[in-house]
């Protein structure tokens, strides 16, 4: 059953009422909790380790690592300003990053900040290295699966470290205007690099071997590209490139232009991924089996298409209001979601093998969705600062049944984050079957039964929308005079912006703010956590604008 399957699932949460770790879905028990002084010492950040053994956090007093299953403190350091945390793939190393800021001393002299990237050996608890990493967007080293290689970008230099030795590098690749990279998983170590257009030269993406000469495997030129994102499949044999241009030369899209490309490292081939309709690309993700990938794209209503390793279409999901896709750990289930202003939070649960939809539910105001490591449960959350009302998190079965709900009282209580512990290799694939009539009836949020006395609730696939606003002078039943007065006001009123136009204008202001923050970040200025979160919302805001323009 869902209950027994969820017994060993562990998740963490943080908000302005405190933070903690809980085990189980229904019921759940506390493993670790800190609610003593959440307003004075809020949890700034937390991170699960990659094997699931450790849980790390910073509570603005110290940075700690605890054992996930027992709550025992493994490492504690007096680091109050830690803003980001990470573990190496096998949890042998723990890394902390804090903002890199310059400041003036008492004499007015400009003082260089202390090194801000610290590395610990988790096997010994020893602090092994302290480095400087100025940009928040580029501080994270990338490790090979076996941890023998670590690569990091410093300016336009790609430094290669071996066997956890960060004080010195073994090799380096220097390419002017190199702005991004991605180290491949798997046994054969390759690195993809993005070199921005400069000096009349177009942008390029190269895939190189991590040998002495950084031998080039693939070299692809992009004549129209301002940025690129990389996404390797789990085996490190194929790479997706999401290339973007900030400004659309045809003026058809506020988004600019985006394209998806695929590189087969084994053959050295690179090709464009054919998209069935024009418009923005919201997400492109690999199935964890490494043999197919999904792309969500196009003007609203958007389309989701599945492709094979030759970038050939194998299945199309009918157009609809959606902007996110989420595979479970085994790639057997795909959640196709429409969040933000695109719909009432619709989630479609698809069986990837039979290519059939199992169930469709609606979870309005969802700002975060994440699969549990067992591939059978997921969480949806409404978090602050994205939304400051109705903060909560819910735990679901893949059959659409809500198993638990934890609410935060608005507006005093805020939920900031909720996340499952990773447990790779522990759970096994399971058979996905069509739902019975009873299972479909049990799916969805709980809503009040029509005509029921008291607080009787039943599961439902959607939540009724709040009734439209009625002006006070029209609220009295049978108020004919009030209705006539309102009609006269409407007749004499000057033309005003429509609701959609007002929303678009407000969203465009947010995009302008995000562009200003990006320029600050590119100049090396350290951004606050809330400013980084603001930048991360860009895709969602652009999707909202596109949806409003279509409507």
XYZ file of C-alpha atoms in Angstrom:
551
model
C 0.000 0.000 0.000
C 0.956 3.682 -0.302
C 1.314 3.921 3.466
C 3.733 1.037 3.922
C 5.687 2.006 0.805
C 6.199 5.488 2.274
C 7.452 4.368 5.697
C 11.163 4.900 4.989
C 10.798 8.076 2.923
C 12.474 11.014 4.665
C 11.950 14.671 3.811
C 13.037 18.059 5.140
C 11.203 21.380 5.370
C 12.049 24.945 6.403
C 10.077 28.134 6.974
C 9.700 31.033 9.392
C 8.366 28.638 12.058
C 11.519 26.518 12.000
C 12.928 23.587 10.091
C 13.242 19.851 10.498
C 13.413 16.339 9.072
C 10.527 13.845 9.122
C 10.288 10.125 8.298
C 7.273 8.489 6.668
C 4.324 9.827 4.746
C 1.268 8.657 6.684
C 1.893 8.875 9.543
C 5.213 10.733 9.712
C 7.529 11.038 12.711
C 10.135 13.660 13.624
C 13.802 12.734 13.114
C 15.186 16.219 13.793
C 13.554 19.564 14.530
C 14.616 23.127 15.372
C 11.761 25.495 16.212
C 13.280 27.377 19.172
C 14.269 30.701 17.580
C 13.218 30.607 13.923
C 12.731 34.383 13.676
C 16.161 35.192 15.151
C 18.049 32.272 13.595
C 16.169 31.174 10.467
C 17.429 28.252 8.416
C 19.056 29.971 5.416
C 19.682 26.851 3.375
C 19.666 23.043 3.595
C 20.895 20.240 1.340
C 20.581 16.439 1.237
C 23.711 14.484 0.383
C 23.749 12.431 -2.811
C 23.727 9.003 -1.117
C 21.126 10.111 1.446
C 23.462 9.599 4.387
C 23.816 13.267 5.427
C 21.674 16.366 5.846
C 23.418 19.771 5.930
C 22.040 23.172 6.931
C 22.962 26.708 7.991
C 20.816 28.350 10.683
C 22.591 31.793 10.591
C 24.634 30.747 13.643
C 26.523 27.725 12.352
C 26.752 25.339 9.428
C 26.055 21.714 10.407
C 26.003 18.250 8.858
C 23.918 15.579 10.590
C 23.267 11.903 9.949
C 19.917 11.721 8.166
C 18.628 8.590 9.881
C 19.647 9.447 13.475
C 20.050 13.237 13.676
C 23.595 12.856 15.102
C 25.846 15.874 14.417
C 28.775 14.850 12.201
C 30.283 18.261 11.442
C 29.715 21.743 12.844
C 31.462 24.969 11.784
C 30.952 28.578 12.901
C 29.918 29.804 9.461
C 26.954 32.186 9.740
C 26.783 33.468 6.162
C 26.687 30.181 4.251
C 24.327 30.644 1.300
C 24.815 27.402 -0.665
C 25.874 23.812 0.123
C 26.800 20.745 -1.898
C 28.182 17.202 -1.572
C 30.324 15.216 -3.992
C 28.582 12.236 -5.699
C 29.697 9.654 -3.100
C 29.509 12.132 -0.184
C 33.271 12.039 0.379
C 33.440 15.833 0.221
C 31.251 18.617 1.588
C 31.408 22.163 0.189
C 30.063 25.482 1.487
C 29.835 28.833 -0.324
C 29.127 32.270 1.107
C 28.739 35.607 -0.738
C 32.022 37.144 -1.906
C 31.827 40.845 -1.048
C 34.453 43.590 -0.839
C 34.185 46.235 1.882
C 36.075 49.211 3.343
C 37.896 48.987 6.680
C 37.979 51.688 9.395
C 40.632 53.671 7.492
C 38.535 53.702 4.334
C 40.820 51.272 2.539
C 39.209 48.699 0.308
C 39.656 45.298 1.924
C 39.639 42.102 -0.065
C 37.170 39.539 1.258
C 38.284 36.267 2.760
C 38.161 33.082 0.655
C 34.531 31.994 0.560
C 34.511 28.404 -0.776
C 35.360 25.762 1.835
C 35.822 22.037 1.336
C 35.691 19.259 3.976
C 36.633 15.585 3.803
C 33.573 13.775 5.182
C 35.497 10.558 5.849
C 37.820 12.300 8.321
C 35.866 15.480 9.142
C 38.985 17.441 8.150
C 38.797 20.899 6.510
C 40.972 20.334 3.406
C 40.777 23.492 1.274
C 39.641 27.117 1.162
C 39.234 28.802 -2.224
C 37.846 31.963 -3.796
C 34.691 31.719 -5.947
C 33.330 35.143 -6.823
C 30.220 34.344 -8.867
C 27.311 32.572 -7.243
C 26.263 31.126 -10.606
C 29.665 29.464 -11.157
C 30.998 28.442 -7.741
C 30.042 24.753 -7.845
C 32.757 22.288 -8.935
C 31.446 19.353 -10.967
C 32.608 15.861 -10.009
C 32.873 12.655 -12.013
C 30.706 9.804 -10.664
C 33.753 8.093 -9.115
C 35.005 11.429 -7.624
C 38.460 11.024 -9.199
C 37.950 14.208 -11.236
C 36.580 17.615 -10.240
C 36.252 20.507 -12.691
C 35.568 24.160 -11.909
C 35.320 27.363 -13.932
C 37.392 30.359 -12.777
C 36.965 33.294 -15.152
C 37.625 31.796 -18.580
C 39.793 28.991 -17.235
C 38.505 25.456 -16.708
C 40.579 23.857 -13.930
C 40.816 20.063 -13.580
C 41.577 18.658 -10.107
C 42.358 15.000 -9.419
C 41.635 12.873 -6.354
C 40.221 15.681 -4.205
C 43.324 17.897 -4.356
C 41.867 21.403 -4.711
C 44.887 23.463 -3.653
C 46.454 22.749 -7.058
C 45.080 21.804 -10.459
C 46.405 19.062 -12.730
C 45.376 20.620 -16.030
C 43.509 23.641 -17.345
C 41.648 24.686 -20.481
C 41.733 28.398 -21.351
C 39.123 29.689 -23.807
C 38.249 33.422 -23.973
C 34.576 34.121 -23.148
C 33.937 30.594 -21.817
C 30.735 31.048 -19.805
C 29.511 27.572 -18.921
C 30.422 23.884 -18.768
C 29.003 20.485 -17.864
C 30.998 17.393 -16.902
C 29.483 14.139 -18.140
C 28.398 11.293 -15.859
C 29.433 7.731 -16.669
C 32.826 6.098 -17.122
C 34.127 8.097 -20.113
C 34.852 11.611 -18.891
C 33.841 14.363 -21.302
C 33.196 18.032 -20.669
C 30.868 20.287 -22.684
C 31.825 23.985 -22.794
C 29.979 27.063 -24.062
C 31.996 29.929 -25.551
C 29.971 33.105 -26.096
C 30.130 35.084 -29.339
C 32.962 37.643 -29.313
C 35.124 39.635 -31.715
C 32.889 38.850 -34.679
C 33.108 35.115 -33.986
C 29.888 33.127 -33.393
C 29.180 31.231 -30.191
C 30.379 27.625 -30.049
C 29.689 24.512 -28.007
C 32.490 21.974 -27.765
C 32.526 18.513 -26.234
C 36.085 17.595 -25.189
C 37.732 14.579 -23.621
C 39.401 15.100 -20.270
C 42.787 14.008 -21.573
C 46.035 15.961 -21.531
C 45.156 17.975 -24.666
C 41.386 18.298 -24.072
C 40.765 16.584 -27.445
C 37.701 17.908 -29.267
C 34.975 15.297 -29.924
C 32.254 17.667 -31.170
C 32.444 21.311 -32.247
C 29.104 23.001 -33.015
C 28.746 26.630 -34.081
C 25.755 28.767 -33.020
C 25.290 31.871 -35.155
C 22.335 32.970 -33.035
C 22.980 32.319 -29.341
C 23.338 34.454 -26.220
C 23.372 31.544 -23.748
C 23.199 27.761 -23.560
C 22.194 25.183 -20.968
C 23.541 21.609 -20.935
C 21.794 18.396 -19.918
C 23.657 15.048 -20.093
C 21.849 11.720 -20.132
C 22.595 9.383 -17.213
C 25.180 7.371 -19.171
C 27.118 10.405 -20.433
C 26.680 9.239 -24.052
C 24.349 12.017 -25.252
C 23.903 15.702 -24.505
C 20.995 18.129 -24.885
C 21.817 21.782 -25.547
C 19.138 24.427 -24.965
C 20.344 27.501 -26.866
C 18.656 30.882 -26.390
C 18.723 34.316 -28.029
C 17.591 37.188 -25.822
C 15.828 39.141 -28.606
C 13.582 37.664 -31.286
C 14.538 39.317 -34.598
C 11.003 38.765 -35.971
C 9.386 40.415 -32.909
C 6.997 37.473 -32.600
C 8.077 36.480 -29.107
C 8.840 38.419 -25.951
C 10.939 35.407 -24.946
C 13.551 35.735 -27.630
C 14.231 32.533 -29.527
C 15.167 29.089 -28.254
C 16.252 25.879 -29.913
C 17.130 22.376 -28.726
C 20.094 20.443 -30.076
C 21.329 16.924 -29.368
C 24.899 15.629 -29.450
C 25.712 11.910 -29.654
C 29.178 11.653 -28.085
C 29.709 8.062 -29.270
C 29.337 8.960 -32.967
C 30.310 12.653 -32.791
C 27.047 13.647 -34.495
C 25.161 16.826 -33.590
C 21.686 17.762 -34.818
C 18.773 20.105 -34.225
C 15.803 18.590 -32.391
C 12.728 19.175 -34.622
C 9.972 20.984 -32.712
C 6.417 20.569 -33.991
C 5.321 24.141 -33.303
C 6.931 27.543 -32.833
C 7.333 29.319 -29.526
C 9.397 29.147 -26.347
C 10.987 25.989 -24.948
C 9.988 25.581 -21.294
C 11.896 22.412 -20.370
C 13.900 19.596 -21.961
C 14.635 16.555 -19.771
C 16.140 13.101 -20.190
C 14.267 10.008 -19.123
C 16.412 8.406 -16.349
C 16.753 5.336 -18.609
C 18.975 7.509 -20.832
C 17.295 6.323 -24.049
C 14.697 9.053 -24.623
C 13.984 12.637 -23.687
C 10.974 14.938 -23.457
C 10.602 18.579 -24.504
C 7.833 20.965 -23.419
C 7.564 23.800 -25.938
C 5.443 26.132 -28.062
C 3.071 29.023 -27.603
C 0.159 28.199 -25.323
C -1.384 25.691 -25.457
C 2.063 24.061 -25.252
C 3.072 20.636 -26.556
C 5.112 17.817 -24.998
C 7.015 15.541 -27.387
C 9.119 12.441 -26.605
C 12.220 11.743 -28.738
C 14.638 8.821 -29.123
C 18.465 8.959 -29.256
C 18.312 9.899 -32.961
C 16.194 12.967 -32.067
C 13.190 11.393 -33.822
C 9.677 11.974 -32.494
C 8.241 8.864 -30.862
C 5.155 10.303 -29.134
C 3.215 13.563 -28.882
C 1.048 14.566 -25.939
C -1.879 16.685 -27.131
C -1.490 20.459 -26.713
C -2.561 21.931 -23.392
C -1.694 24.515 -20.717
C 1.587 23.220 -19.303
C 5.136 24.370 -18.636
C 6.839 21.635 -16.570
C 7.716 17.950 -16.991
C 8.944 15.571 -14.251
C 10.135 11.956 -14.690
C 10.151 9.637 -11.682
C 13.376 7.861 -10.661
C 12.804 4.915 -13.038
C 11.448 6.894 -15.985
C 8.256 4.825 -15.883
C 5.994 7.788 -15.061
C 6.023 11.321 -16.472
C 4.160 14.151 -14.784
C 3.076 16.853 -17.249
C 2.183 20.005 -15.326
C 0.782 23.484 -15.850
C 1.681 25.756 -12.950
C 1.725 29.517 -12.428
C -1.086 31.301 -14.291
C -1.340 28.649 -16.992
C -4.134 26.649 -15.366
C -5.490 25.581 -12.012
C -2.312 23.603 -11.350
C -3.161 20.675 -13.615
C -0.994 17.553 -13.226
C -1.291 14.740 -15.801
C 0.183 11.368 -14.765
C 1.468 9.460 -17.839
C 2.649 5.854 -18.126
C 5.719 6.210 -20.379
C 5.653 2.583 -21.559
C 2.010 2.307 -22.624
C 1.897 6.046 -23.526
C -1.410 6.321 -21.648
C -2.620 8.883 -19.134
C -3.382 7.304 -15.750
C -5.079 10.198 -13.953
C -5.360 13.956 -14.042
C -5.581 16.094 -10.889
C -5.551 19.825 -10.138
C -3.420 21.358 -7.380
C -3.795 25.158 -7.597
C -1.027 27.547 -6.512
C 1.704 24.891 -6.775
C 5.175 26.467 -6.876
C 7.258 23.294 -6.396
C 6.919 19.629 -7.359
C 9.415 16.877 -6.552
C 9.426 13.080 -6.846
C 10.344 10.864 -3.898
C 13.207 8.408 -4.526
C 10.820 5.412 -4.599
C 9.237 6.715 -7.817
C 5.738 6.167 -6.378
C 5.235 9.351 -4.337
C 5.716 13.043 -4.961
C 5.215 16.319 -3.141
C 3.596 19.566 -4.237
C 4.175 22.772 -2.296
C 3.082 26.381 -2.211
C 6.100 28.317 -0.981
C 7.092 31.842 -0.036
C 8.237 34.257 -1.487
C 6.563 33.018 -4.696
C 3.191 33.049 -2.918
C 2.651 34.484 0.540
C -0.782 32.961 1.173
C -1.972 29.368 1.530
C 1.559 28.051 2.069
C 1.502 24.265 2.478
C 2.989 21.014 1.278
C 1.122 17.882 0.228
C 2.298 14.295 -0.235
C 0.775 12.246 -3.046
C 0.706 8.744 -4.489
C 1.348 8.522 -8.251
C -2.286 7.378 -8.487
C -3.342 10.929 -7.647
C -4.400 10.194 -4.065
C -3.427 12.829 -1.487
C -1.864 11.062 1.510
C -0.925 14.006 3.739
C -1.274 17.786 3.884
C 0.555 20.232 6.177
C -0.708 23.833 6.085
C 0.852 27.103 7.241
C -1.471 29.775 8.673
C -1.458 32.835 6.375
C -0.035 35.399 6.518
C 2.016 34.864 9.699
C 3.486 31.458 8.810
C 5.621 30.872 5.732
C 6.952 27.714 4.065
C 10.204 28.250 2.145
C 11.281 24.795 1.008
C 10.487 21.088 1.199
C 12.669 18.329 -0.269
C 13.031 14.525 -0.185
C 16.182 12.698 0.884
C 17.935 11.100 -2.095
C 18.344 7.296 -1.925
C 19.834 6.040 -5.202
C 19.867 2.290 -5.775
C 17.658 1.439 -2.781
C 14.264 1.136 -4.473
C 13.324 -1.179 -7.329
C 11.173 -0.488 -10.406
C 7.520 -1.389 -9.993
C 4.751 -2.327 -12.442
C 2.624 0.639 -13.514
C -0.962 -0.360 -14.217
C -4.187 1.378 -15.139
C -6.177 2.728 -12.207
C -9.410 1.155 -11.036
C -12.619 3.157 -10.843
C -12.269 3.385 -7.041
C -8.683 4.649 -7.334
C -9.778 7.341 -9.787
C -12.586 8.369 -7.436
C -10.064 8.745 -4.589
C -7.774 11.048 -6.605
C -7.361 14.779 -6.166
C -7.658 17.360 -3.432
C -10.268 17.084 -0.717
C -13.215 19.450 -1.259
C -16.497 20.017 0.525
C -19.323 17.782 -0.612
C -22.171 19.809 -2.122
C -25.092 20.048 0.254
C -23.234 18.332 3.074
C -23.589 19.563 6.636
C -20.471 20.590 8.542
C -17.049 19.950 7.021
C -17.706 16.762 5.045
C -15.034 16.394 2.372
C -14.479 14.151 -0.623
C -11.532 13.769 -3.046
C -11.937 15.701 -6.285
C -9.922 16.178 -9.460
C -10.186 19.930 -9.209
C -10.869 22.704 -6.759
C -13.773 25.075 -7.322
C -12.637 28.583 -8.175
C -13.474 31.361 -5.738
C -16.594 33.283 -6.718
C -16.055 36.501 -8.630
C -15.850 39.782 -6.736
C -19.195 41.561 -6.349
C -19.155 45.313 -5.522
C -20.833 46.177 -2.196
C -23.692 48.110 -3.813
C -24.644 45.036 -5.865
C -24.465 42.485 -3.062
C -28.019 43.045 -1.777
C -30.355 40.604 -3.443
C -32.716 42.269 -5.897
C -30.911 45.612 -5.770
C -32.215 46.908 -9.111
C -31.155 50.495 -8.443
C -27.616 49.383 -7.653
C -27.436 47.420 -10.886
C -28.657 50.432 -12.901
C -26.074 52.656 -11.199
C -23.306 50.204 -12.003
C -24.420 50.037 -15.640
C -24.360 53.843 -15.870
C -20.851 53.928 -14.387
C -19.651 51.407 -16.973
C -21.283 53.374 -19.843
C -19.642 56.670 -18.837
C -16.240 55.250 -17.880
C -13.193 56.015 -20.026
C -11.584 53.072 -21.818
C -9.111 51.392 -19.494
C -6.577 48.610 -19.776
C -8.009 45.129 -19.748
C -7.178 42.780 -16.872
C -4.792 40.885 -19.139
C -3.031 44.082 -20.247
C -2.533 45.121 -16.619
C -1.122 41.704 -15.733
C 1.230 41.763 -18.743
C 2.480 45.240 -17.812
C 3.219 44.131 -14.221
C 4.986 40.983 -15.411
C 7.098 42.993 -17.878
C 8.246 45.187 -14.987
C 9.390 42.037 -13.186
C 11.334 40.916 -16.288
C 13.055 44.335 -16.406
C 14.034 43.905 -12.724
C 15.404 40.423 -13.454
C 17.505 41.730 -16.372
C 18.979 44.390 -14.061
C 19.826 41.698 -11.476
C 21.460 39.544 -14.167
C 23.720 42.430 -15.184
C 24.728 42.897 -11.531
C 25.523 39.190 -11.229
C 27.543 39.194 -14.478
C 29.607 42.111 -13.212
C 30.628 39.974 -10.231
C 28.284 41.538 -7.685
C 26.939 39.070 -5.121
C 23.161 38.762 -5.063
C 20.962 38.109 -2.047
C 19.154 34.755 -1.849
C 15.793 36.371 -2.615
C 17.337 38.097 -5.669
C 18.654 34.760 -6.962
C 15.200 33.245 -6.442
C 13.755 36.177 -8.405
C 16.039 35.385 -11.369
C 15.039 31.710 -11.209
C 11.416 32.742 -11.802
C 12.186 34.271 -15.225
C 10.979 31.294 -17.274
C 7.742 31.095 -15.338
C 7.043 34.837 -15.749
C 7.735 34.642 -19.479
C 5.376 31.684 -19.753
C 2.693 33.696 -17.959
C 3.128 36.599 -20.395
C 2.848 34.249 -23.372
C -0.303 32.665 -21.940
C -1.908 36.059 -21.286
C -1.144 37.245 -24.819
C -2.727 34.144 -26.319
C -5.823 34.591 -24.160
